Amino acid sequence: MPRSRIIAGVEIGTSKVAVLVGEVIDGRSLNIIALGQATSRGVRKGVIYDTAAAGHSVHAALRSAEHNAGAAIESVYLAVTGGHLDGFENSGVVTVEDADNWVSPNDVQRAAQSARAKALPDGRLYLTHVRGRAFLDGSENPHPIKQQGSKLELRYWHIHASRREVENLLWVINGYNDLNVQEVIPGSIASGHIATTPEERGLGALVVDIGAGTTDYALYRKGKVERTGVIPVGGDHLTNDLSMAFRISFKQAESLKLRYGTALLEPDKSRKVMLMGDYQIGDRELPLHSITRVINLRLGETLAFIKNKLGSAISQQNTPAGVLLTGGTAQMPQIATLGRQIFGVETRVADSPDWIRREDLRSPEFHSVIGLLRFGVQGGALDDVAQPQTKSGFWPRIGQFFK
Amino acid sequence: MNDPHASSSGNRPGDPFENSPLLRIKVVGVGGAGTNVVDRMRMCGDSELELAVVGTARKCLVDSPVPEKVMIGAEITCGFSAGGDVDLGRKAAEADRPALQKLFAGVDLVFLVAGVGRGTGSGAAPVVAEEAAKAGALVVGFVLLPFSREGSRRARAAEEAVVRLRNACHCVIALPNDLISQHTDEETSILEALGVADEWIRRGTFAIASMVRESGLINVDFATLRQAFPFFGGKALFGLGRAEGAGFVEKALQDLALCPLLHLPDNRYVRRTDSLILHLRGGPDLTMTAVNRVMDFVTEKFGCRDNTVLGAVIDSRLKGKLEITIIGTVDVTGARRPPANVTHPPRAAAHSPASFALTPPAPAPAAREPILPPPEPELPDTPAEIAAEIEEPDTPEPVAVAAESERDSGFIDFETGRPVGASAPAASQSEGRGKRQAANEAQCELPFPGEEEARGHFESTARYDLDGQDLDVPTFIRRHVRIALH
């Protein structure tokens, strides 16, 4: 009798709470069983500002997911995002102990410990330490164990977050039948692993997840996460900008964005669209050019922030696989072309992996929550994310179960 | 007494009380930016109002053509400016309170103009406002907020200053400089751009001053005005609209509806003003029906049923034109705070008792129909900076130019012209303190929430600065890109 576990990936997003329930069998294979969703309340820019309201919507989504799954969730893998996330690079360097300079697992362990030893200011906590490239005597060596060298260096990308914001998230989940959060995972990494194939990560790629409240990005090189980051600007900002530009309500602006928004400027300046389209009192004509201009400015600015932060790391040489866009706002028409203009490399909207066969899950907005389950299958600490043995081949066999 | 029909006497040409020295109105510029605005007012010949400037920088004061100048904190700043130090600005004003008291002695209505974000405007202006209020004056503040390009430190200092000012003024109208860019294009010179802010302030002061001084179709007296701003600590809403030509009433209303200052993001706030002043300037062809139409529109749009003050001035040169100015206040504290009655009863009492009588809502009965549910001041999440954004900006360029010249002639007229069109029925102050208002007064005071301007939907969230820019402010505003609305 195989041992199975019911786990859930939970993303408390700015527009919706998504709960994806999966069954992990023998810690290796995953059946996606059910999806539960609820409109998000009390969340702005990826951060909870009203815990009571957020609690209601999260609990509603969990309830609906459990109902659809017909099973109780045992543990939760939770995505975290928001402007409070930050990261820095820090290497651990140790002298190889062995007299003959053979690197032992113990050396790797010590290097890892040393890299993580950096203390954080009060109120911050480490979310994860992502191991990057390893160097032996200054030259890159992805598998240093049992190699010869005198100095071992392990590069780490450390992601840390505001303790208070993370505790808010945990509090909301724990409030549902004392549900246990197994792991807290940065949203950028969760969606990054789904939006890219292992080959793309190996070549080098940038994943940009533009959600409703935040834009999360993860840069992969040689199969490993090299940089992540969050810009607390998302689709809501497009809506807010439109509502301020045209003096209309947030709701009207949202509808305008969904109906007419494009990432590129509308070339015909005389083209008009109707605000509400119902020709009722209060309906009026708006220049499409203006609408697209507001959106183009905001999206362009946001992508340019990422480009500036990463600098030359985004180039034909360093990211041959290009830029992959995901998240709800990636559905904005022409966004890939805008991305190409800004990043100067091939940019496209990420496809869902083939093994996701449920049509309703194949939208980019679910990449992150599916990515959470992927980490759940591994069952290991997130520190393992970028360790060599997980690079490929460790990806579990994933089956699909349709109810 | 504040007889609603009193206006009929006001329509008599040669009203002996017009411009009577009994009502003194003073425009006071505080700090560099405030002084500049008042200087330019002076140069435009707005002599109807008393002008004064208060500053810490000797050079700035010496250069000012305004006759009445008050130097504050000479011993603290040695005649130099506060150098962007808010504390220094405040200390300078604290040190010279007696001089400020003198400045406001006997003044009934004070317009305080200050640019916040730097030293004197942010630090001294609240102290100046306090002194003005203590002297018994009604204090209306016009605050120029810094450009978001000026960085987050300025923005934060400005926010704090606005909050302090709100607690010291009866009404604070905040003018985000960023919005200026929405009224300018690539060819606009910097002088013209700054002129936009001047224009906002001038029209705001003019609307209020002409309302209480000028007699017109519908008169509002000072006591009524005071009644419209009964509290400290509220947010203000300020909007302008104007139009001319065929269908000017509807066009002006549309212009008003599009005024960007009224429409910061979340429209909920405009639906719950607690008191509203509506001022119309039109030609002799302005009909009562048109006035009623405007009242209907405005009360519906801004949800102020029980405390709308209407004033209308007829100017023969404005035939076929209409200018609408609205100033509203919203009590965001959730606990209405009776103004500093405690601190300045003497003069205030002398002016206002009449206004506390409930006047029957006279004109435009339709306008007062309870179209909206009573506004709920306690909603914690309405943030909405009401702030004023002013301006009727979005008029296409040619119209704006025409209106501009029109306005200038309007000012001259204000000085010399007589109101026309005395035939109208009467008046209309409809204040009346609702039960809710009274009940709220009894509630305890709540702390005034800190806040930011122009962030709309994100007002309740932590701000995130990148390169000194607040990313919640729309990109087009930060980059000064004009968005065409037509």
mmCIF file of C-alpha atoms in Angstrom, chain A residues 142 264 312:
data_model
loop_
_atom_site.group_PDB
_atom_site.id
_atom_site.type_symbol
_atom_site.label_atom_id
_atom_site.label_comp_id
_atom_site.label_asym_id
_atom_site.label_seq_id
_atom_site.Cartn_x
_atom_site.Cartn_y
_atom_site.Cartn_z
ATOM 1 C CA PRO A 142 28.984 22.081 -10.078
ATOM 2 C CA LEU A 264 1.651 48.754 -26.721
ATOM 3 C CA SER A 312 23.963 42.878 -17.928
#
